XYZ file of C-alpha atoms in Angstrom:
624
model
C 24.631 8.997 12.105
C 24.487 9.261 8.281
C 21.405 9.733 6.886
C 20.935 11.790 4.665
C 22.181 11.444 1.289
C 24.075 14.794 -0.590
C 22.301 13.538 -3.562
C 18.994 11.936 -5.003
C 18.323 9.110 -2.759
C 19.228 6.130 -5.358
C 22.356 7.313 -6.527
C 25.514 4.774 -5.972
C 26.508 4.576 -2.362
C 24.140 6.974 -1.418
C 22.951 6.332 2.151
C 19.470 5.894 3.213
C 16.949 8.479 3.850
C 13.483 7.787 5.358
C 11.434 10.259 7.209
C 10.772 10.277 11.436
C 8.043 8.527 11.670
C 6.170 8.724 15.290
C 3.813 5.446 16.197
C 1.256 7.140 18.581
C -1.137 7.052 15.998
C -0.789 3.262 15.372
C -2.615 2.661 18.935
C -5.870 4.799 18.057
C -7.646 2.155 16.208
C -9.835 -0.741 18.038
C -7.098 -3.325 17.102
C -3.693 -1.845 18.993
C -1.560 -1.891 15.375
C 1.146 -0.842 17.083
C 1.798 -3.920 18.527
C 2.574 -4.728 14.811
C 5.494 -2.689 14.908
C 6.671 -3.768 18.423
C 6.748 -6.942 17.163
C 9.012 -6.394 14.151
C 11.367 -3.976 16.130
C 11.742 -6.535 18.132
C 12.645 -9.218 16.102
C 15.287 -6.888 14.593
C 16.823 -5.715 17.158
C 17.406 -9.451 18.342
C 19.488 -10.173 15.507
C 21.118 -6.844 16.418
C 22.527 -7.035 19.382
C 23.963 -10.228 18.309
C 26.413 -8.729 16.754
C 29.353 -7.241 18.658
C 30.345 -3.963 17.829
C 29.651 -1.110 15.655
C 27.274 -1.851 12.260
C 26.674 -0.213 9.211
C 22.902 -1.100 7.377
C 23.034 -2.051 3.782
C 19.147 -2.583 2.183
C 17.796 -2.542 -0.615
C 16.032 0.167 -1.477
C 12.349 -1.027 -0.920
C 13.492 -2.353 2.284
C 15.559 1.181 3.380
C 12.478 2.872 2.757
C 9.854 1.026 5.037
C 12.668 0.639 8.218
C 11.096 4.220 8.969
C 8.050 2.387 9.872
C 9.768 -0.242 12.233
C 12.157 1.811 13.903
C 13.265 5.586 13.948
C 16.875 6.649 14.184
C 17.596 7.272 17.609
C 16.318 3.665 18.315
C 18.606 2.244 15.788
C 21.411 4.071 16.985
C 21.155 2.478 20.440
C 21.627 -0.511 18.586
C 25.158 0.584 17.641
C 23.958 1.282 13.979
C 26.121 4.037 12.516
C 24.436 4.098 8.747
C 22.457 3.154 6.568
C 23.460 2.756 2.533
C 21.425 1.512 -0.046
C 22.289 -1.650 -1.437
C 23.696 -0.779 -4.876
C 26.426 -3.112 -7.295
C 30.141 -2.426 -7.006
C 32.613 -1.322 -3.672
C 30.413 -0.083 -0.734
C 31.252 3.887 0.979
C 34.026 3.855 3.301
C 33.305 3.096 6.697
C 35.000 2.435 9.467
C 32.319 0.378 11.138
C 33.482 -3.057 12.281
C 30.432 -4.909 10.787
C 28.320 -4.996 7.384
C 24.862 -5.964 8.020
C 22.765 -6.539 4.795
C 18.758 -6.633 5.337
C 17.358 -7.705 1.086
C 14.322 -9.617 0.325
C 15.430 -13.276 -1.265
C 15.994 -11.742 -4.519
C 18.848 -12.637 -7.053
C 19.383 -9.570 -8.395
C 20.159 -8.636 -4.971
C 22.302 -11.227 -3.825
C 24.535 -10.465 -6.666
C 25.172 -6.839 -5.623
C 25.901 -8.346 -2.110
C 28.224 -10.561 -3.627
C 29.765 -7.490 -5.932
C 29.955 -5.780 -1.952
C 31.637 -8.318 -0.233
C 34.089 -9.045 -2.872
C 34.950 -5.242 -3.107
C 34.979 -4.857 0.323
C 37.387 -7.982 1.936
C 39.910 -6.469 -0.531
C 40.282 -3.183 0.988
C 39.354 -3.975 5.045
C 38.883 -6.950 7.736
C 34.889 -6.602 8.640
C 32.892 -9.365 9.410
C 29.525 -9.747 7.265
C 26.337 -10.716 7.908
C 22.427 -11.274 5.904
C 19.330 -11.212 7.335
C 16.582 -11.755 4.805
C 12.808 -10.698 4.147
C 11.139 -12.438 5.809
C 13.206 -15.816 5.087
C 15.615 -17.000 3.208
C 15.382 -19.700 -0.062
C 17.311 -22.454 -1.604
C 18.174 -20.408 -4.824
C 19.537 -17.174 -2.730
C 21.806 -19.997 -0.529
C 23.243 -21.601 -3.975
C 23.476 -17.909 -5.433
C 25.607 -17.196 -2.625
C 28.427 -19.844 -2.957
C 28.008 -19.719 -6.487
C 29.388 -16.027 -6.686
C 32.108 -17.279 -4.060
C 30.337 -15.332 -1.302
C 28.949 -17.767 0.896
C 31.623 -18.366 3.209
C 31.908 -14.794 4.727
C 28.902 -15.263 5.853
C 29.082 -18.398 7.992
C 27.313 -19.038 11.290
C 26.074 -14.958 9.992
C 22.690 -16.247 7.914
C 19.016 -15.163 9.474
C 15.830 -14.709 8.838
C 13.527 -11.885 9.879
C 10.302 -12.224 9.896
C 8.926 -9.037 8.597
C 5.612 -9.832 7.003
C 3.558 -7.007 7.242
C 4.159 -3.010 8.090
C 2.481 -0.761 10.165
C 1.240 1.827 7.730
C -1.713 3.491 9.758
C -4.088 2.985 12.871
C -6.063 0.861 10.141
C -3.632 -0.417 7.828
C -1.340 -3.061 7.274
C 1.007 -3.637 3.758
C 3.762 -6.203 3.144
C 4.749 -3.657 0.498
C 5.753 -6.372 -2.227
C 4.644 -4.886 -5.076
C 5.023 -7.736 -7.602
C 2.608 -10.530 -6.152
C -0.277 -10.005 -9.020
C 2.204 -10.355 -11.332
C 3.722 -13.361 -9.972
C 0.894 -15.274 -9.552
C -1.602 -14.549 -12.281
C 1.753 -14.236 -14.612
C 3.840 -16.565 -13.612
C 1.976 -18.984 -11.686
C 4.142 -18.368 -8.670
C 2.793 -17.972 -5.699
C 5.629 -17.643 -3.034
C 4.597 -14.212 -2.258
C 0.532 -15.997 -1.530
C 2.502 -17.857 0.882
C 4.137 -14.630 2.927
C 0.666 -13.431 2.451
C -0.358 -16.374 4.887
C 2.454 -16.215 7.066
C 1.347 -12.372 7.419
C -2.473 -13.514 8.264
C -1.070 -16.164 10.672
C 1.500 -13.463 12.358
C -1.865 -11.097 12.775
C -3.967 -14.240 14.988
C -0.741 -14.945 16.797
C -0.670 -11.490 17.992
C -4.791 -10.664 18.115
C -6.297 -14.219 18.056
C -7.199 -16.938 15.732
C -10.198 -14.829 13.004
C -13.117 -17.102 13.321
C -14.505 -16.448 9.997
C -12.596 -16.225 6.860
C -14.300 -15.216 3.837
C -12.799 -14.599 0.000
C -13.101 -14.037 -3.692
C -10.935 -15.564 -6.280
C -7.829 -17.971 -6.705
C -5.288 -15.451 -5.081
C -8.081 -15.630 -2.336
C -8.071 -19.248 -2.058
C -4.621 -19.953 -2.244
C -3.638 -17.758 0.523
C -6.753 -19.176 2.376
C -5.127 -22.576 2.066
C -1.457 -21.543 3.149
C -2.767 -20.111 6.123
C -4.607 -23.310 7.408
C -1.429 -25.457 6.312
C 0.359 -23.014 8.661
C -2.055 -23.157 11.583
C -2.043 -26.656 11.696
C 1.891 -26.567 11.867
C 1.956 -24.043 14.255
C -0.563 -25.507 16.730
C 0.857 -29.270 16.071
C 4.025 -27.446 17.474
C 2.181 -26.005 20.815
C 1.238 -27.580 24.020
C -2.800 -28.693 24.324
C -2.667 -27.791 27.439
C -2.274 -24.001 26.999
C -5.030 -23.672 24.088
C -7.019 -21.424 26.714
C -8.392 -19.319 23.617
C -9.448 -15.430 24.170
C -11.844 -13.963 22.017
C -10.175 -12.646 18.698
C -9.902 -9.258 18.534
C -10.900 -9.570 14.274
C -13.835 -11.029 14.063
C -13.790 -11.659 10.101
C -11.150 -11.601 7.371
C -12.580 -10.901 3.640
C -9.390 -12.121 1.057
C -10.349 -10.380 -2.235
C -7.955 -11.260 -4.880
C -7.320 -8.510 -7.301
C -8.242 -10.305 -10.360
C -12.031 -9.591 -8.611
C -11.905 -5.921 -9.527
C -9.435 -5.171 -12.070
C -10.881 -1.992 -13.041
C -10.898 0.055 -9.603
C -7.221 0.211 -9.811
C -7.221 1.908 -12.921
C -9.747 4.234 -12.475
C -8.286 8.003 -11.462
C -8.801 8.729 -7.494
C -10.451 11.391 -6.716
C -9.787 11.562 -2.687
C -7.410 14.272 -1.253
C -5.022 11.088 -1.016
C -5.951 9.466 -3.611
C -5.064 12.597 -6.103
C -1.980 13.047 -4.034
C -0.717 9.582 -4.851
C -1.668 9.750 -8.420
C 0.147 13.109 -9.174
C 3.205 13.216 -7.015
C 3.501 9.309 -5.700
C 3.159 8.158 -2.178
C 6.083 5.869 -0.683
C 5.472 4.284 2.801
C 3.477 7.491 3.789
C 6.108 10.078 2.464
C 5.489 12.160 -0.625
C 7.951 14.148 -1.949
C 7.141 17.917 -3.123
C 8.832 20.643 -4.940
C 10.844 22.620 -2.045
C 10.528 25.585 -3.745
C 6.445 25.856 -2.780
C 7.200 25.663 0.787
C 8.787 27.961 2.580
C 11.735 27.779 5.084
C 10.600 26.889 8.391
C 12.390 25.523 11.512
C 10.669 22.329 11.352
C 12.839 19.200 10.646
C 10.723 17.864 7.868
C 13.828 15.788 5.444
C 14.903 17.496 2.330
C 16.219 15.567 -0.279
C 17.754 17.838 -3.020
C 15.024 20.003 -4.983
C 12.239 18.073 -2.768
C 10.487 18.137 0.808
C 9.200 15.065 2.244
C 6.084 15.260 3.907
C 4.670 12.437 5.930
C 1.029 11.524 5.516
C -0.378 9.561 8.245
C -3.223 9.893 11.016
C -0.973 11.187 13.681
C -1.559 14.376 11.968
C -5.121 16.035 12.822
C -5.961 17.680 9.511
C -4.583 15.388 7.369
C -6.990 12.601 9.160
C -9.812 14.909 8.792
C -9.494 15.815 4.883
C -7.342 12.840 3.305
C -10.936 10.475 2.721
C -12.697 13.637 1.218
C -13.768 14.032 -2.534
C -10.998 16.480 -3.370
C -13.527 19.446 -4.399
C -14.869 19.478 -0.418
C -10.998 20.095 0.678
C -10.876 23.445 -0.135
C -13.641 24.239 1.604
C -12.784 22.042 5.005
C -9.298 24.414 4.735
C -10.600 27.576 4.395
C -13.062 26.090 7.805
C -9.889 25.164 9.581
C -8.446 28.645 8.802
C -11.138 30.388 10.379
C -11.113 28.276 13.436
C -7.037 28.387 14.099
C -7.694 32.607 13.280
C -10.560 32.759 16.100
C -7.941 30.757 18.302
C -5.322 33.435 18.232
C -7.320 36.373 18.156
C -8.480 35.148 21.710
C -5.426 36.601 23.494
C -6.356 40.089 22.209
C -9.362 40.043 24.779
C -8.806 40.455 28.496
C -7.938 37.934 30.368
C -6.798 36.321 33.594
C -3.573 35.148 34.423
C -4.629 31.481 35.199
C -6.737 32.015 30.985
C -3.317 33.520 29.563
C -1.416 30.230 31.298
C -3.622 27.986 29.358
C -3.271 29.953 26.395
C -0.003 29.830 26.854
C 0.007 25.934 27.074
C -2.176 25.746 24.030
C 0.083 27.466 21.516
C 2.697 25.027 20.273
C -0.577 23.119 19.731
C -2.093 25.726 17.891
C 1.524 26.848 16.343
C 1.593 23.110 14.728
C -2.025 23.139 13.008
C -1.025 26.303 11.465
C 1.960 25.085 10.152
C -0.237 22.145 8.956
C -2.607 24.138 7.384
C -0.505 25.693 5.453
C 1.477 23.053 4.498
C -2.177 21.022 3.061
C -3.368 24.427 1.410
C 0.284 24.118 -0.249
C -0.483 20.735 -1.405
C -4.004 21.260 -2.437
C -2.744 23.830 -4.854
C -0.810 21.594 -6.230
C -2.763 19.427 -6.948
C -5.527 21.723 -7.580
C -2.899 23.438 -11.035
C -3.287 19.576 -12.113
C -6.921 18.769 -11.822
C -8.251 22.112 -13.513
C -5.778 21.242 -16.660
C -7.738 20.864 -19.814
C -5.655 17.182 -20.226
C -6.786 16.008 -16.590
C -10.510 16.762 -17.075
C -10.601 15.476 -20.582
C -9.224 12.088 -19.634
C -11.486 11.925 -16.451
C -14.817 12.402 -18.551
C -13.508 9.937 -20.915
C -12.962 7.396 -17.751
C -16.341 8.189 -16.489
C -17.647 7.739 -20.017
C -16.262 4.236 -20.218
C -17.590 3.215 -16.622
C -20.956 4.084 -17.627
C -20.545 2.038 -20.732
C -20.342 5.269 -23.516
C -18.905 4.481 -26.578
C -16.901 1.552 -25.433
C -17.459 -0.578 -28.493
C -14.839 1.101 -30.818
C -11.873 3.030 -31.070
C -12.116 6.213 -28.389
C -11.007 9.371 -30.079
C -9.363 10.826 -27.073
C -7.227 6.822 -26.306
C -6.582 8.034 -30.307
C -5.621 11.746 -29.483
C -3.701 10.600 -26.461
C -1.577 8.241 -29.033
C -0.999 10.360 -31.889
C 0.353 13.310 -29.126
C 2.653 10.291 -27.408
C 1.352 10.660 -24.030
C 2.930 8.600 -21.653
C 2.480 4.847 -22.666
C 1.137 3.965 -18.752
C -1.475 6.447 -19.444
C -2.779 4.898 -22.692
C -2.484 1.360 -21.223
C -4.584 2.559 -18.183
C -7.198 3.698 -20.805
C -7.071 0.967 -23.134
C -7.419 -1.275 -19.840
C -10.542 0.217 -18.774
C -12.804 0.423 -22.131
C -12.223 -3.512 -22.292
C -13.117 -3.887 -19.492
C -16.209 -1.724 -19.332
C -16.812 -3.052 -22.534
C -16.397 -6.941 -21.707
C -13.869 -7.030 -24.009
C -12.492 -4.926 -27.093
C -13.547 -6.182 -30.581
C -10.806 -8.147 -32.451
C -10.620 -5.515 -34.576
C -10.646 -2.541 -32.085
C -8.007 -4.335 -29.784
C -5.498 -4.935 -33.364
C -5.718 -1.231 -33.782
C -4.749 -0.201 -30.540
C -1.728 -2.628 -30.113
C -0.584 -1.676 -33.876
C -1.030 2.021 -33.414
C 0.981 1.383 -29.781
C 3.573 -0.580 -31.006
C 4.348 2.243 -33.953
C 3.936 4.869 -31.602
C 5.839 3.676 -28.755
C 8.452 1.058 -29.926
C 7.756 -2.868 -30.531
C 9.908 -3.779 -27.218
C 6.232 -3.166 -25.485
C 4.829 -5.703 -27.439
C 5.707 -8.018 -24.036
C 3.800 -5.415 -21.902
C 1.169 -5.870 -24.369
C 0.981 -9.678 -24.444
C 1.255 -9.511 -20.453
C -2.203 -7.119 -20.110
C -3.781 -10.048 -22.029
C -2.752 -12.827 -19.598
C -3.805 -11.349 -16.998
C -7.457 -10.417 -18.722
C -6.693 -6.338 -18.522
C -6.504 -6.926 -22.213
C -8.988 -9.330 -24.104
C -11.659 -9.949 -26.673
C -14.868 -9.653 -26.631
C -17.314 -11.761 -24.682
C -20.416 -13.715 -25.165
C -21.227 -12.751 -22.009
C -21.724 -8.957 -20.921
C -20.014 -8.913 -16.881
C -19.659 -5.306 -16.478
C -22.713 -4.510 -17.401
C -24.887 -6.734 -15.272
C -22.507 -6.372 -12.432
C -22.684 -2.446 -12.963
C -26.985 -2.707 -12.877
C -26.957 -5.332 -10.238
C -24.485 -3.443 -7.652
C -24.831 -0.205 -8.438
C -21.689 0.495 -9.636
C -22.413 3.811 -11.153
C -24.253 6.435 -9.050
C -25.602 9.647 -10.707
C -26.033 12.701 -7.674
C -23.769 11.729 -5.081
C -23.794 15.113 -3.001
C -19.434 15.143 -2.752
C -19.208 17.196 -0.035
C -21.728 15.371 2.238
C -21.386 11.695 0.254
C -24.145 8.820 1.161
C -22.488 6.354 -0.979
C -18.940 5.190 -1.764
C -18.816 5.868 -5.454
C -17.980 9.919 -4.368
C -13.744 8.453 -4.010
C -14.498 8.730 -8.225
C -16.999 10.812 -8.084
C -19.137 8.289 -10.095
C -18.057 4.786 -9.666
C -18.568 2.731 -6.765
C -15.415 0.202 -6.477
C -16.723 -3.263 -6.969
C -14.399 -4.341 -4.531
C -15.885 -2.459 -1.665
C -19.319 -3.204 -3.158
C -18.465 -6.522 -2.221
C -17.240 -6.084 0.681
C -20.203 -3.846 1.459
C -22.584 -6.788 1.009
C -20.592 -9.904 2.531
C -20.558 -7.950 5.810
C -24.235 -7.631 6.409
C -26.366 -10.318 7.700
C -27.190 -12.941 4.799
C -25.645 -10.491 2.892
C -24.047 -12.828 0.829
C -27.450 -14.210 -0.837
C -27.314 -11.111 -2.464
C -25.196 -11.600 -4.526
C -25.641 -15.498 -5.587
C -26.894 -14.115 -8.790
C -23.678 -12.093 -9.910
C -20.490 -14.450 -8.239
C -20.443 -16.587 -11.244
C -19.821 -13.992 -12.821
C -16.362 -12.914 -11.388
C -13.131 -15.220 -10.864
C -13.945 -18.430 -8.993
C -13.655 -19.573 -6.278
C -15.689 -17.844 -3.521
C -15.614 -19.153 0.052
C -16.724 -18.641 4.118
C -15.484 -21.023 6.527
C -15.377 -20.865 9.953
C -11.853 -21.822 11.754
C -11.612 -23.257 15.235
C -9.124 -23.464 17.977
C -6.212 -26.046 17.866
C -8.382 -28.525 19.401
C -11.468 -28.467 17.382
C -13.388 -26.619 19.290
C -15.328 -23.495 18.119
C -13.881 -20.293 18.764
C -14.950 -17.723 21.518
C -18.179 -15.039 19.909
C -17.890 -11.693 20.634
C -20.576 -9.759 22.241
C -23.223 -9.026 19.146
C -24.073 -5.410 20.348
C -19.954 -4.356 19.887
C -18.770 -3.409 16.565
C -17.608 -5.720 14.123
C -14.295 -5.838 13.432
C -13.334 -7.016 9.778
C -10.194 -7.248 8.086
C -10.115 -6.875 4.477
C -6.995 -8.178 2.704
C -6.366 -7.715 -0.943
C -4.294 -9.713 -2.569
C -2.173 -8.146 -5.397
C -2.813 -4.815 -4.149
C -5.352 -2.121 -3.519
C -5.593 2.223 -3.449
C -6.379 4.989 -1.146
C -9.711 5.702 -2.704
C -10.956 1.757 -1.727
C -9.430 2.530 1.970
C -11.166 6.054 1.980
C -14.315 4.288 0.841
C -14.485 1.433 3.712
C -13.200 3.887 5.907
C -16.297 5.382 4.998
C -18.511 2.492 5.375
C -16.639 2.762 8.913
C -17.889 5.983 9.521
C -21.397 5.414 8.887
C -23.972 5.816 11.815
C -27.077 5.257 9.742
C -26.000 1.536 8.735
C -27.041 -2.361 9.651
C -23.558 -3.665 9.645
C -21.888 -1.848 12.667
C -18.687 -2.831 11.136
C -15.133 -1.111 11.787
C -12.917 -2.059 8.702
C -8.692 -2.807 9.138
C -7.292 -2.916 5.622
C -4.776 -5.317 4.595
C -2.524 -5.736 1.525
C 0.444 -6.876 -0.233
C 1.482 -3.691 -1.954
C -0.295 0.099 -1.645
C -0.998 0.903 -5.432
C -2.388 3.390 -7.978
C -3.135 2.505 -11.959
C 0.381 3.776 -13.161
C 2.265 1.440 -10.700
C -0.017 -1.186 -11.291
C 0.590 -1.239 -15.301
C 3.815 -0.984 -14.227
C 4.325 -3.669 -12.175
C 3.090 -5.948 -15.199
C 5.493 -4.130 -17.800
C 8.409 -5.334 -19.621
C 11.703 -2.979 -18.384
C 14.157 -2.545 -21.504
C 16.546 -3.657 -18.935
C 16.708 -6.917 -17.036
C 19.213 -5.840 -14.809
């Protein structure tokens, strides 16, 4: 099968690579996640085996990317799938498959490079085609399609699968569209609110209807009222007489819409996984490393050119140990883990008996495979670890942690100033500029002129979109009458001086001194009456807030769990959210002197950091 590309992975025609993935570790959670991915597999592999013959892929690339999470090669291959290209404009690789299978969320942009495919392709050979799309198709992607001349080849060959959300961990769940905040605090769109309730209502079909649904914002309440529009289809569609109703396995869902907490994103991780995603990038649990730093090893770990990809999940001991940690207690957890896997081979210097050397024996691929791992996370760690002592990494971190604890946020910030006149990269500017007005409640007309004039001269006026984007969405504005930040920071705690890292009692260690106001939240609304608690500061973020109670299709109320078992809550961000607020109510998870006994699932439409999430509201030069 072909797939691995001879070049960088988004070159033309290049064919798609995504890492092995194995889905044991989906299953170790409370909630079974893996049934998550059973479910999409087998959706896909439906539409599959529909098809006679032999079939090559063609995704786009978001889509190519996350398949590794629904199904690994082998399985695919059963399926009569021979590769896998990226969808790209122009006259697809040769093939000599008998069918072309393209898999693209209902985007335009896409459905013209289909249409560039198929009209390159019927030219040259006699295949039959065939579109499934993410997770359904629209009106406009249907009219695209026999507008380009296009729709005909695909006749009695149009489907829909329903892919809402992907398996991305034991505890987490991500529909991976990365432009919902955007669209819907932007644009006022909010088709992507409306997968977001299909994804909620695909979750109760397969672990039970959540009896209590809880959530922050409009994002929150839109989604919130797409999902009971959708129940009420769904059980208007079923059979009363079957509404036997089990106890759910989620026993709460918190929606926080990201327009809650718009300054967590932007504030620098400070996790192993965290600082891993902010320096190198983390796609769909992959990050991809210099080769050069790792040496050659039999293990079949993809390289892609100059790069290694190395997959980050829980099915991997060590990782699951030290990816929540502050990053300065992972050096120290390594060098423990060292000494352990050392004392473990130095036991078969010592006598033993034959039946002690069998199980020794039987241990060492085991033990051969943390080794490998350690030295593959002490690799990484130093990487990371040549960033994080720079002089440019600590400066801009004390100048964050400056602004949090409201220092000098009332006029221009030197080091925002150094960082322009040296042209640093524009996202990191934004990121800063972002943060002071928010910490600050706003910039002063005058302070917030500067920055966009000095920006705009620096940088080129075609940001000045990007610009007037931050301030629709409120990551750029004036100053207030009112001071938000600063009661919420006092009444929540958001800042927290003497957090031991290495043995943390409170969330803030993921950035060392901020707690995310998101999981503040959260930390609050799941304790009893803990919502009275904070009466006195929900005015003061976006409106609404809400807790209903659902029932079954007939009315009736829903089936209560057993109050000494833990809690299950899902928490489901809407427009995004970053390792360090999974670490932290992974954390809260964790925590044995507590009065919540809670076990947190995360939820959300697109994994992010602060770059991509500047990003995803900039302005590209190109609109292609």
């Amino acid at each position: 099968m072909g797939w691995r590309g001879e070049g960088r992975g988004e070159e033309r025609g290049s064919r798609c690579v995504f890492a092995e993935m194995s889905s044991t570790h989906l299953s170790g959670g409370k909630v079974n996640i893996s049934r998550i991915q059973d479910h999409a597999r087998k959706h896909l592999f439906a539409l599959l085996d529909k098809i006679d013959g032999t079939k090559d892929i063609v995704t786009d690339g978001a889509l190519g990317s996350v398949m590794g999470l629904v199904a690994n090669k082998p399985m695919l291959k059963e399926h009569n799938i021979k590769t896998i290209f990226h969808l790209h404009p122009g006259q697809l690789p040769n093939s000599n498959s008998e069918n072309i299978v393209f898999i693209i969320r209902p985007q335009l942009r896409f459905i013209d490079h289909v249409a560039d495919n198929v009209h390159n392709e019927v030219k040259r050979s006699r295949k039959d085609f065939h579109i499934f799309f993410v997770p359904r198709v629209t009106f406009l992607c249907k009219k695209r399609l026999e507008d380009r001349g296009v729709l005909g080849n695909f006749e009695g060959n149009l489907e829909e699968l329903p892919w809402h959300l992907f398996p991305f961990d034991n505890d987490l769940v991500s529909m991976e569209i990365p432009t919902t905040f955007k669209e819907f605090h932007l644009e006022s769109d909010p088709t992507t609110l409306h997968q977001a309730a299909q994804g909620l209502l695909s979750l109760q079909s397969l672990y039970g209807i959540i009896p209590r649904v809880t959530g922050i914002g409009p994002a929150a309440q839109k989604v919130f009222d797409f999902l009971k529009r959708l129940s009420l289809e769904q059980s208007s569609c079923q059979n009363p007489s079957s509404s036997s109703i089990a106890p759910s396995q989620i026993d709460q869902v918190i929606i926080l819409d990201r327009s809650v907490d718009l300054l967590t994103p932007l504030a620098t991780q400070l996790t192993y996984e965290g600082l891993i995603d902010e320096i190198f990038g983390i796609q769909n649990n992959t990050v991809k490393l210099p080769a050069e730093h790792f040496s050659s090893s039999n293990d079949n770990t993809p390289y892609t050119a100059d790069t290694k990809d190395i997959i980050l999940n829980s099915g991997e001991e060590l990782f699951a140990e030290i990816r929540d940690k502050n990053f300065s207690a992972v050096g120290p957890a390594l060098s423990r883990k060292a000494r352990q896997i050392s004392n473990q081979f130095e036991e078969r210097h010592g006598d033993k008996t034959v039946q002690e050397m069998k199980l020794f024996v039987s241990r060492l691929p085991s033990m051969m495979a943390n080794k490998q791992s350690l030295a593959y996370h002490t690799t990484i760690a130093e990487l990371v670890k040549k960033v994080t002592d720079t002089h440019q990494f600590l400066e801009a971190l004390q100048t964050e942690q400056e602004l949090m604890n409201g220092i000098d946020t009332d006029k221009a910030h030197p080091f925002i100033e150094d960082c322009i006149d040296r042209k640093e990269p524009l996202i990191k500017v934004l990121r800063l500029v972002c943060m002071q007005a928010l910490t600050n409640s706003g910039l002063r007309s005058k302070v917030l002129e500067y920055y966009k004039r000095e920006i705009l001269q620096t940088y080129g006026f075609h940001h000045a979109l990007t610009l007037c984007n931050l301030e629709q969405v409120g990551l750029l504005r004036l100053q207030q009458n009112q001071r938000p930040y600063t009661v919420l920071r006092k009444a929540l705690k958001l800042t927290v001086e003497d957090n031991d890292e290495a043995s943390p009692t409170d969330i803030s260690y993921v950035h060392s001194v901020y707690a995310p106001l998101s999981i503040r939240l959260v930390q609050h609304l799941v304790r009893p009456n803990g919502s009275r608690a904070l009466q006195d500061v929900i005015g003061l973020l976006p409106s609404p807030a809400f807790d209903e109670l659902q029932t079954s299709p007939s009315g009736s109320a829903l089936p209560v769990p057993p109050s000494d078992s833990p809690k299950v809550v899902l928490v489901f961000f809407v427009g995004g959210c970053t390792f360090a607020e999974i670490s932290a109510l992974r954390f809260l998870s964790q925590q044995e002197v507590s009065d919540t006994n809670v076990e947190f699932l995360i939820g959300t439409t697109k994994l992010i950091n602060g770059s991509s999430f500047i990003q995803s509201l900039s302005e590209p030069l190109d609109h292609q």
